[in-house]
Structure formats: structure tokens, C-alpha cells
JSON list of C-alpha atoms in Angstrom, two decimals:
[
{"chain": "H", "resi": 1, "resn": "MET", "atom": "CA", "xyz": [93.13, 120.82, 84.00]},
{"chain": "H", "resi": 2, "resn": "GLU", "atom": "CA", "xyz": [91.22, 123.15, 86.33]},
{"chain": "H", "resi": 3, "resn": "ASP", "atom": "CA", "xyz": [87.89, 121.93, 84.94]},
{"chain": "H", "resi": 4, "resn": "ILE", "atom": "CA", "xyz": [88.85, 118.32, 85.74]},
{"chain": "H", "resi": 5, "resn": "LYS", "atom": "CA", "xyz": [89.67, 119.33, 89.35]},
{"chain": "H", "resi": 6, "resn": "LYS", "atom": "CA", "xyz": [86.28, 121.05, 89.71]},
{"chain": "H", "resi": 7, "resn": "GLU", "atom": "CA", "xyz": [84.47, 118.00, 88.34]},
{"chain": "H", "resi": 8, "resn": "THR", "atom": "CA", "xyz": [86.40, 115.73, 90.75]},
{"chain": "H", "resi": 9, "resn": "VAL", "atom": "CA", "xyz": [85.52, 117.91, 93.77]},
{"chain": "H", "resi": 10, "resn": "THR", "atom": "CA", "xyz": [81.85, 118.07, 92.70]},
{"chain": "H", "resi": 11, "resn": "SER", "atom": "CA", "xyz": [81.79, 114.30, 92.20]},
{"chain": "H", "resi": 12, "resn": "GLU", "atom": "CA", "xyz": [83.36, 113.73, 95.64]},
{"chain": "H", "resi": 13, "resn": "LYS", "atom": "CA", "xyz": [80.78, 116.01, 97.28]},
{"chain": "H", "resi": 14, "resn": "LYS", "atom": "CA", "xyz": [77.92, 114.12, 95.60]},
{"chain": "H", "resi": 15, "resn": "GLU", "atom": "CA", "xyz": [79.38, 110.77, 96.71]},
{"chain": "H", "resi": 16, "resn": "LEU", "atom": "CA", "xyz": [79.83, 112.08, 100.25]},
{"chain": "H", "resi": 17, "resn": "SER", "atom": "CA", "xyz": [76.24, 113.35, 100.31]},
{"chain": "H", "resi": 18, "resn": "LEU", "atom": "CA", "xyz": [74.90, 110.02, 99.04]},
{"chain": "H", "resi": 19, "resn": "THR", "atom": "CA", "xyz": [77.00, 108.13, 101.59]},
{"chain": "H", "resi": 20, "resn": "ILE", "atom": "CA", "xyz": [75.71, 110.33, 104.41]},
{"chain": "H", "resi": 21, "resn": "LEU", "atom": "CA", "xyz": [72.11, 109.81, 103.29]},
{"chain": "H", "resi": 22, "resn": "GLN", "atom": "CA", "xyz": [72.59, 106.05, 102.93]},
{"chain": "H", "resi": 23, "resn": "ASP", "atom": "CA", "xyz": [74.09, 105.90, 106.42]},
{"chain": "H", "resi": 24, "resn": "MET", "atom": "CA", "xyz": [71.25, 107.98, 107.89]},
{"chain": "H", "resi": 25, "resn": "MET", "atom": "CA", "xyz": [68.37, 106.12, 106.27]},
{"chain": "H", "resi": 26, "resn": "PRO", "atom": "CA", "xyz": [68.24, 103.02, 108.57]},
{"chain": "H", "resi": 27, "resn": "LEU", "atom": "CA", "xyz": [68.73, 105.14, 111.68]},
{"chain": "H", "resi": 28, "resn": "CYS", "atom": "CA", "xyz": [66.01, 107.61, 110.66]},
{"chain": "H", "resi": 29, "resn": "GLU", "atom": "CA", "xyz": [63.65, 104.72, 109.89]},
{"chain": "H", "resi": 30, "resn": "ILE", "atom": "CA", "xyz": [64.16, 103.54, 113.48]},
{"chain": "H", "resi": 31, "resn": "PHE", "atom": "CA", "xyz": [63.48, 107.05, 114.80]},
{"chain": "H", "resi": 32, "resn": "VAL", "atom": "CA", "xyz": [60.20, 107.22, 112.87]},
{"chain": "H", "resi": 33, "resn": "LYS", "atom": "CA", "xyz": [59.09, 103.68, 113.79]},
{"chain": "H", "resi": 34, "resn": "SER", "atom": "CA", "xyz": [59.75, 104.41, 117.48]},
{"chain": "H", "resi": 35, "resn": "GLY", "atom": "CA", "xyz": [56.82, 106.86, 117.52]},
{"chain": "H", "resi": 36, "resn": "ILE", "atom": "CA", "xyz": [58.68, 108.93, 120.14]},
{"chain": "H", "resi": 37, "resn": "PHE", "atom": "CA", "xyz": [59.15, 112.02, 117.98]},
{"chain": "H", "resi": 38, "resn": "GLU", "atom": "CA", "xyz": [55.64, 113.39, 117.40]},
{"chain": "H", "resi": 39, "resn": "ASP", "atom": "CA", "xyz": [56.73, 116.20, 115.09]},
{"chain": "H", "resi": 40, "resn": "VAL", "atom": "CA", "xyz": [58.23, 113.72, 112.59]},
{"chain": "H", "resi": 41, "resn": "LYS", "atom": "CA", "xyz": [55.74, 112.20, 110.17]},
{"chain": "H", "resi": 42, "resn": "ASP", "atom": "CA", "xyz": [58.12, 110.27, 107.90]},
{"chain": "H", "resi": 43, "resn": "VAL", "atom": "CA", "xyz": [61.75, 109.28, 107.24]},
{"chain": "H", "resi": 44, "resn": "ALA", "atom": "CA", "xyz": [62.37, 112.35, 105.04]},
{"chain": "H", "resi": 45, "resn": "GLN", "atom": "CA", "xyz": [61.53, 114.70, 107.93]},
{"chain": "H", "resi": 46, "resn": "ALA", "atom": "CA", "xyz": [63.77, 112.72, 110.27]},
{"chain": "H", "resi": 47, "resn": "ILE", "atom": "CA", "xyz": [66.63, 113.00, 107.79]},
{"chain": "H", "resi": 48, "resn": "VAL", "atom": "CA", "xyz": [66.08, 116.76, 107.51]},
{"chain": "H", "resi": 49, "resn": "LYS", "atom": "CA", "xyz": [66.27, 117.08, 111.32]},
{"chain": "H", "resi": 50, "resn": "VAL", "atom": "CA", "xyz": [69.45, 114.98, 111.51]},
{"chain": "H", "resi": 51, "resn": "LEU", "atom": "CA", "xyz": [71.08, 116.94, 108.65]},
{"chain": "H", "resi": 52, "resn": "ALA", "atom": "CA", "xyz": [70.12, 120.26, 110.28]},
{"chain": "H", "resi": 53, "resn": "GLY", "atom": "CA", "xyz": [71.63, 119.08, 113.56]},
{"chain": "H", "resi": 54, "resn": "ARG", "atom": "CA", "xyz": [74.77, 117.89, 111.82]},
{"chain": "H", "resi": 55, "resn": "GLU", "atom": "CA", "xyz": [75.29, 121.43, 110.49]},
{"chain": "H", "resi": 56, "resn": "ILE", "atom": "CA", "xyz": [75.51, 122.76, 114.06]},
{"chain": "H", "resi": 57, "resn": "GLY", "atom": "CA", "xyz": [77.44, 119.86, 115.59]},
{"chain": "H", "resi": 58, "resn": "LEU", "atom": "CA", "xyz": [74.66, 117.69, 117.08]},
{"chain": "H", "resi": 59, "resn": "THR", "atom": "CA", "xyz": [74.57, 113.90, 117.04]},
{"chain": "H", "resi": 60, "resn": "PRO", "atom": "CA", "xyz": [71.58, 112.27, 115.29]},
{"chain": "H", "resi": 61, "resn": "LEU", "atom": "CA", "xyz": [69.86, 111.54, 118.63]},
{"chain": "H", "resi": 62, "resn": "GLU", "atom": "CA", "xyz": [70.53, 115.07, 119.93]},
{"chain": "H", "resi": 63, "resn": "SER", "atom": "CA", "xyz": [69.03, 116.40, 116.70]},
{"chain": "H", "resi": 64, "resn": "MET", "atom": "CA", "xyz": [65.90, 114.29, 117.06]},
{"chain": "H", "resi": 65, "resn": "MET", "atom": "CA", "xyz": [65.46, 115.27, 120.72]},
{"chain": "H", "resi": 66, "resn": "ASN", "atom": "CA", "xyz": [66.27, 118.98, 120.47]},
{"chain": "H", "resi": 67, "resn": "LEU", "atom": "CA", "xyz": [65.27, 120.12, 116.98]},
{"chain": "H", "resi": 68, "resn": "TYR", "atom": "CA", "xyz": [61.60, 120.37, 116.06]},
{"chain": "H", "resi": 69, "resn": "ILE", "atom": "CA", "xyz": [59.53, 120.78, 112.96]},
{"chain": "H", "resi": 70, "resn": "VAL", "atom": "CA", "xyz": [57.19, 123.66, 113.74]},
{"chain": "H", "resi": 71, "resn": "LYS", "atom": "CA", "xyz": [55.05, 125.27, 111.03]},
{"chain": "H", "resi": 72, "resn": "ASN", "atom": "CA", "xyz": [57.08, 123.41, 108.37]},
{"chain": "H", "resi": 73, "resn": "ARG", "atom": "CA", "xyz": [60.39, 124.79, 109.63]},
{"chain": "H", "resi": 74, "resn": "VAL", "atom": "CA", "xyz": [63.21, 123.13, 111.55]},
{"chain": "H", "resi": 75, "resn": "ALA", "atom": "CA", "xyz": [63.81, 124.99, 114.79]},
{"chain": "H", "resi": 76, "resn": "ALA", "atom": "CA", "xyz": [66.16, 124.47, 117.72]},
{"chain": "H", "resi": 77, "resn": "ASN", "atom": "CA", "xyz": [65.06, 124.84, 121.33]},
{"chain": "H", "resi": 78, "resn": "SER", "atom": "CA", "xyz": [66.73, 127.35, 123.64]},
{"chain": "H", "resi": 79, "resn": "HIS", "atom": "CA", "xyz": [68.65, 124.52, 125.34]},
{"chain": "H", "resi": 80, "resn": "VAL", "atom": "CA", "xyz": [70.51, 123.89, 122.06]},
{"chain": "H", "resi": 81, "resn": "ILE", "atom": "CA", "xyz": [71.19, 127.61, 121.59]},
{"chain": "H", "resi": 82, "resn": "SER", "atom": "CA", "xyz": [72.65, 127.96, 125.09]},
{"chain": "H", "resi": 83, "resn": "MET", "atom": "CA", "xyz": [74.67, 124.75, 124.65]},
{"chain": "H", "resi": 84, "resn": "LEU", "atom": "CA", "xyz": [76.18, 126.04, 121.39]},
{"chain": "H", "resi": 85, "resn": "VAL", "atom": "CA", "xyz": [77.36, 129.20, 123.16]},
{"chain": "H", "resi": 86, "resn": "LYS", "atom": "CA", "xyz": [78.87, 127.21, 126.05]},
{"chain": "H", "resi": 87, "resn": "LYS", "atom": "CA", "xyz": [80.58, 124.74, 123.68]},
{"chain": "H", "resi": 88, "resn": "SER", "atom": "CA", "xyz": [82.05, 127.63, 121.69]},
{"chain": "H", "resi": 89, "resn": "SER", "atom": "CA", "xyz": [85.64, 128.56, 122.35]},
{"chain": "H", "resi": 90, "resn": "LYS", "atom": "CA", "xyz": [84.79, 132.08, 121.22]},
{"chain": "H", "resi": 91, "resn": "TYR", "atom": "CA", "xyz": [81.78, 133.11, 123.38]},
{"chain": "H", "resi": 92, "resn": "ASN", "atom": "CA", "xyz": [80.27, 132.61, 126.81]},
{"chain": "H", "resi": 93, "resn": "TYR", "atom": "CA", "xyz": [77.23, 133.82, 128.75]},
{"chain": "H", "resi": 94, "resn": "SER", "atom": "CA", "xyz": [76.19, 134.18, 132.38]},
{"chain": "H", "resi": 95, "resn": "ILE", "atom": "CA", "xyz": [72.75, 134.79, 133.85]},
{"chain": "H", "resi": 96, "resn": "THR", "atom": "CA", "xyz": [72.80, 137.98, 135.87]},
{"chain": "H", "resi": 97, "resn": "GLU", "atom": "CA", "xyz": [69.10, 137.99, 136.84]},
{"chain": "H", "resi": 98, "resn": "LEU", "atom": "CA", "xyz": [66.33, 135.39, 136.57]},
{"chain": "H", "resi": 99, "resn": "ASP", "atom": "CA", "xyz": [62.90, 135.30, 138.19]},
{"chain": "H", "resi": 100, "resn": "ASN", "atom": "CA", "xyz": [59.26, 135.16, 137.04]},
{"chain": "H", "resi": 101, "resn": "GLU", "atom": "CA", "xyz": [59.38, 138.79, 135.88]},
{"chain": "H", "resi": 102, "resn": "LYS", "atom": "CA", "xyz": [62.75, 139.23, 134.17]},
{"chain": "H", "resi": 103, "resn": "CYS", "atom": "CA", "xyz": [65.78, 137.47, 132.74]},
{"chain": "H", "resi": 104, "resn": "SER", "atom": "CA", "xyz": [69.10, 139.21, 132.02]},
{"chain": "H", "resi": 105, "resn": "ILE", "atom": "CA", "xyz": [72.02, 137.41, 130.38]},
{"chain": "H", "resi": 106, "resn": "GLN", "atom": "CA", "xyz": [75.50, 138.86, 129.91]},
{"chain": "H", "resi": 107, "resn": "PHE", "atom": "CA", "xyz": [77.37, 137.79, 126.76]},
{"chain": "H", "resi": 108, "resn": "THR", "atom": "CA", "xyz": [81.16, 137.77, 126.55]},
{"chain": "H", "resi": 109, "resn": "LYS", "atom": "CA", "xyz": [83.76, 137.06, 123.87]},
{"chain": "H", "resi": 110, "resn": "PHE", "atom": "CA", "xyz": [87.22, 135.55, 124.26]},
{"chain": "H", "resi": 111, "resn": "SER", "atom": "CA", "xyz": [90.20, 137.06, 122.48]},
{"chain": "H", "resi": 112, "resn": "ALA", "atom": "CA", "xyz": [92.92, 134.91, 120.90]},
{"chain": "H", "resi": 113, "resn": "GLN", "atom": "CA", "xyz": [94.92, 135.45, 124.11]},
{"chain": "H", "resi": 114, "resn": "GLY", "atom": "CA", "xyz": [92.00, 134.27, 126.27]},
{"chain": "H", "resi": 115, "resn": "ALA", "atom": "CA", "xyz": [90.92, 137.68, 127.59]},
{"chain": "H", "resi": 116, "resn": "GLU", "atom": "CA", "xyz": [87.14, 137.95, 128.11]},
{"chain": "H", "resi": 117, "resn": "THR", "atom": "CA", "xyz": [85.33, 141.06, 126.87]},
{"chain": "H", "resi": 118, "resn": "VAL", "atom": "CA", "xyz": [81.70, 141.90, 127.67]},
{"chain": "H", "resi": 119, "resn": "LEU", "atom": "CA", "xyz": [79.68, 142.21, 124.46]},
{"chain": "H", "resi": 120, "resn": "GLY", "atom": "CA", "xyz": [76.41, 143.26, 126.10]},
{"chain": "H", "resi": 121, "resn": "ILE", "atom": "CA", "xyz": [73.41, 142.19, 128.13]},
{"chain": "H", "resi": 122, "resn": "SER", "atom": "CA", "xyz": [70.22, 140.68, 126.74]},
{"chain": "H", "resi": 123, "resn": "THR", "atom": "CA", "xyz": [67.14, 141.27, 128.91]},
{"chain": "H", "resi": 124, "resn": "PHE", "atom": "CA", "xyz": [63.61, 140.00, 128.39]},
{"chain": "H", "resi": 125, "resn": "THR", "atom": "CA", "xyz": [60.78, 140.81, 130.81]},
{"chain": "H", "resi": 126, "resn": "ILE", "atom": "CA", "xyz": [57.25, 139.60, 131.37]},
{"chain": "H", "resi": 127, "resn": "MET", "atom": "CA", "xyz": [56.15, 143.04, 130.20]},
{"chain": "H", "resi": 128, "resn": "ASP", "atom": "CA", "xyz": [58.03, 142.51, 126.93]},
{"chain": "H", "resi": 129, "resn": "ALA", "atom": "CA", "xyz": [56.17, 139.22, 126.55]},
{"chain": "H", "resi": 130, "resn": "ALA", "atom": "CA", "xyz": [52.84, 140.90, 127.29]},
{"chain": "H", "resi": 131, "resn": "LYS", "atom": "CA", "xyz": [53.54, 143.66, 124.76]},
{"chain": "H", "resi": 132, "resn": "ALA", "atom": "CA", "xyz": [54.39, 141.01, 122.16]},
{"chain": "H", "resi": 133, "resn": "GLY", "atom": "CA", "xyz": [51.11, 139.24, 122.97]},
{"chain": "H", "resi": 134, "resn": "ILE", "atom": "CA", "xyz": [52.75, 135.91, 123.82]},
{"chain": "H", "resi": 135, "resn": "VAL", "atom": "CA", "xyz": [52.08, 135.51, 127.55]},
{"chain": "H", "resi": 136, "resn": "ASN", "atom": "CA", "xyz": [48.74, 133.73, 127.11]},
{"chain": "H", "resi": 137, "resn": "GLY", "atom": "CA", "xyz": [50.33, 130.46, 126.02]},
{"chain": "H", "resi": 138, "resn": "THR", "atom": "CA", "xyz": [50.38, 127.49, 128.37]},
{"chain": "H", "resi": 139, "resn": "ASN", "atom": "CA", "xyz": [54.19, 127.48, 128.65]},
{"chain": "H", "resi": 140, "resn": "TRP", "atom": "CA", "xyz": [54.32, 131.18, 129.53]},
{"chain": "H", "resi": 141, "resn": "LYS", "atom": "CA", "xyz": [51.77, 130.72, 132.31]},
{"chain": "H", "resi": 142, "resn": "GLY", "atom": "CA", "xyz": [53.30, 127.53, 133.68]},
{"chain": "H", "resi": 143, "resn": "TYR", "atom": "CA", "xyz": [57.02, 128.22, 133.20]},
{"chain": "H", "resi": 144, "resn": "PRO", "atom": "CA", "xyz": [57.61, 131.97, 132.95]},
{"chain": "H", "resi": 145, "resn": "ARG", "atom": "CA", "xyz": [61.28, 131.77, 134.06]},
{"chain": "H", "resi": 146, "resn": "ASN", "atom": "CA", "xyz": [62.08, 129.20, 131.38]},
{"chain": "H", "resi": 147, "resn": "MET", "atom": "CA", "xyz": [60.34, 131.21, 128.70]},
{"chain": "H", "resi": 148, "resn": "LEU", "atom": "CA", "xyz": [62.03, 134.46, 129.76]},
{"chain": "H", "resi": 149, "resn": "PHE", "atom": "CA", "xyz": [65.39, 132.68, 129.62]},
{"chain": "H", "resi": 150, "resn": "ALA", "atom": "CA", "xyz": [64.56, 131.27, 126.18]},
{"chain": "H", "resi": 151, "resn": "ARG", "atom": "CA", "xyz": [63.79, 134.73, 124.77]},
{"chain": "H", "resi": 152, "resn": "ALA", "atom": "CA", "xyz": [66.77, 136.42, 126.47]},
{"chain": "H", "resi": 153, "resn": "ILE", "atom": "CA", "xyz": [69.25, 133.78, 125.26]},
{"chain": "H", "resi": 154, "resn": "THR", "atom": "CA", "xyz": [67.99, 133.73, 121.67]},
{"chain": "H", "resi": 155, "resn": "ASN", "atom": "CA", "xyz": [67.88, 137.52, 121.41]},
{"chain": "H", "resi": 156, "resn": "GLY", "atom": "CA", "xyz": [71.38, 137.72, 122.87]},
{"chain": "H", "resi": 157, "resn": "VAL", "atom": "CA", "xyz": [72.78, 135.16, 120.44]},
{"chain": "H", "resi": 158, "resn": "ARG", "atom": "CA", "xyz": [71.25, 137.07, 117.51]},
{"chain": "H", "resi": 159, "resn": "TRP", "atom": "CA", "xyz": [72.67, 140.37, 118.77]},
{"chain": "H", "resi": 160, "resn": "TYR", "atom": "CA", "xyz": [76.09, 139.36, 120.07]},
{"chain": "H", "resi": 161, "resn": "CYS", "atom": "CA", "xyz": [77.12, 136.05, 118.49]},
{"chain": "H", "resi": 162, "resn": "PRO", "atom": "CA", "xyz": [75.02, 135.39, 115.37]},
{"chain": "H", "resi": 163, "resn": "ASP", "atom": "CA", "xyz": [77.70, 133.09, 113.95]},
{"chain": "H", "resi": 164, "resn": "ILE", "atom": "CA", "xyz": [76.71, 130.51, 116.62]},
{"chain": "H", "resi": 165, "resn": "TYR", "atom": "CA", "xyz": [73.13, 130.03, 115.35]},
{"chain": "H", "resi": 166, "resn": "SER", "atom": "CA", "xyz": [70.96, 132.00, 112.97]},
{"chain": "H", "resi": 167, "resn": "GLY", "atom": "CA", "xyz": [67.96, 129.73, 112.48]},
{"chain": "H", "resi": 168, "resn": "TYR", "atom": "CA", "xyz": [64.52, 129.56, 114.05]},
{"chain": "H", "resi": 169, "resn": "VAL", "atom": "CA", "xyz": [63.86, 128.85, 117.71]},
{"chain": "H", "resi": 170, "resn": "THR", "atom": "CA", "xyz": [60.94, 126.65, 118.82]},
{"chain": "H", "resi": 171, "resn": "GLU", "atom": "CA", "xyz": [59.81, 129.02, 121.57]},
{"chain": "H", "resi": 172, "resn": "GLU", "atom": "CA", "xyz": [59.44, 131.81, 119.02]},
{"chain": "H", "resi": 173, "resn": "LEU", "atom": "CA", "xyz": [57.59, 129.74, 116.43]},
{"chain": "H", "resi": 174, "resn": "GLU", "atom": "CA", "xyz": [55.26, 128.26, 119.03]},
{"chain": "H", "resi": 175, "resn": "SER", "atom": "CA", "xyz": [54.26, 131.75, 120.14]},
{"chain": "H", "resi": 176, "resn": "VAL", "atom": "CA", "xyz": [52.72, 132.26, 116.71]},
{"chain": "H", "resi": 177, "resn": "MET", "atom": "CA", "xyz": [50.26, 129.50, 117.62]},
{"chain": "H", "resi": 178, "resn": "VAL", "atom": "CA", "xyz": [49.22, 130.78, 121.05]},
{"chain": "H", "resi": 179, "resn": "ASP", "atom": "CA", "xyz": [45.86, 129.37, 122.14]},
{"chain": "H", "resi": 180, "resn": "VAL", "atom": "CA", "xyz": [43.31, 131.87, 123.38]},
{"chain": "H", "resi": 181, "resn": "LYS", "atom": "CA", "xyz": [42.51, 130.92, 126.97]},
{"chain": "H", "resi": 182, "resn": "LYS", "atom": "CA", "xyz": [40.06, 132.17, 129.56]},
{"chain": "H", "resi": 183, "resn": "ASP", "atom": "CA", "xyz": [42.94, 133.61, 131.56]},
{"chain": "H", "resi": 184, "resn": "VAL", "atom": "CA", "xyz": [44.12, 136.61, 129.56]},
{"chain": "H", "resi": 185, "resn": "VAL", "atom": "CA", "xyz": [47.23, 138.53, 130.54]},
{"chain": "H", "resi": 186, "resn": "SER", "atom": "CA", "xyz": [47.19, 142.26, 129.88]},
{"chain": "H", "resi": 187, "resn": "ILE", "atom": "CA", "xyz": [49.00, 145.44, 130.86]},
{"chain": "H", "resi": 188, "resn": "ASN", "atom": "CA", "xyz": [47.13, 148.21, 132.68]},
{"chain": "H", "resi": 189, "resn": "LEU", "atom": "CA", "xyz": [47.75, 151.97, 132.28]},
{"chain": "H", "resi": 190, "resn": "ASN", "atom": "CA", "xyz": [50.41, 151.89, 135.00]},
{"chain": "H", "resi": 191, "resn": "GLY", "atom": "CA", "xyz": [52.38, 149.27, 133.07]},
{"chain": "H", "resi": 192, "resn": "GLU", "atom": "CA", "xyz": [51.52, 146.46, 135.49]},
{"chain": "H", "resi": 193, "resn": "VAL", "atom": "CA", "xyz": [50.94, 142.98, 134.10]},
{"chain": "H", "resi": 194, "resn": "LYS", "atom": "CA", "xyz": [47.51, 141.63, 135.13]},
{"chain": "H", "resi": 195, "resn": "THR", "atom": "CA", "xyz": [45.84, 138.23, 134.70]},
{"chain": "H", "resi": 196, "resn": "ASN", "atom": "CA", "xyz": [42.09, 138.38, 134.05]},
{"chain": "H", "resi": 197, "resn": "GLY", "atom": "CA", "xyz": [39.89, 135.32, 134.27]}
]
């Protein structure tokens, strides 16, 4: 009797999966034909993005707009990560400091009674970025505050609320592909960040 139940559940899961895929196919074909999503080369990749987004509560369009295929991996952007924390009934965050040199984000957790407890603070600085060798990318030079926020939020989620998201983040994967530019950022002996070029 138990074996029959297992077979029925497995059969229902397969049917559900096939139904989901059949429902997604026409929509994903439209996404690909639109030419809007440059990281998607075919319908299969679009389906993978939509399925990945579905796992974390995103609509198909949100998935296409906010998840990216980078170095053959599906990654979320920091906007999605911060949104998942804010949508959670369990966690919250607040920015305590943000400028072109440093971003600090405080993470909190709600108890069953609604009391808020501080879990910790995630800080990422321009010096951290320079030490990691990632400040020479175009985004780091043009939008340092955004990039500092992206690193502080993703580190904080990994440290304090990993059940929210545990996958890859686009800002981290893109830093692997940093272009070498004429303007090179370095740290001098006094620990000051300098731009040469």
C-alpha cells in the first residue's frame, strides 16, 4: 500500500513538472524572441531563469529582469537579495552608513512575538574592494555606492539570514571578469586608495 502511495506522489510531481514546463514554454519563447534579455540565448535558458526565480518567489517577468546567466550560472542581482529580505516576515535590514567609501547594513530578526533582535552589521569598504582586486571594473568606478551596497547586502544575507538566498550574485560573478583599464586603483603603504592613470 505504501509503495502505491509513493508511486502516486512521484507521478503527481512529474505531471506537475510537465504542466509547469508546458505553461512556461510559450511565455519563454516570447521572452527570447523579444531580444530584450541579452544573457538568454534560447528558450531553455529562459526556462531555467524562470524556474530559478519561481524557487525564490519571483514572477516570470521579475525572473527575466533580475536574474542573469553569468559564466554559465544563474545569479540574482543585489536588488533581488535586498527585496527578499524586506519581503521576509522573519528578517529586516537598515542601512546605517552609505557613501563612496563605505556601506554598513544592520540585519535584524523578528521573534514569533514580533520583537526585533539585531543579528549583526555587514560592512564593505572601498579598501575591501581594492584588496579583493575588484575596483577596476567599470561599475565600481562609476557607481561605487551601489557596488558597496551590493557587497554589504550579499555578505550580510550569507552571514545572518542564509535561508533567504544562498545562490550566486551577479555583482560577485561579474567581478571575476574585470577588464583591465588604464585607470588602475591601488592601495599605498598608508592604506589609502589611489587611482593611477
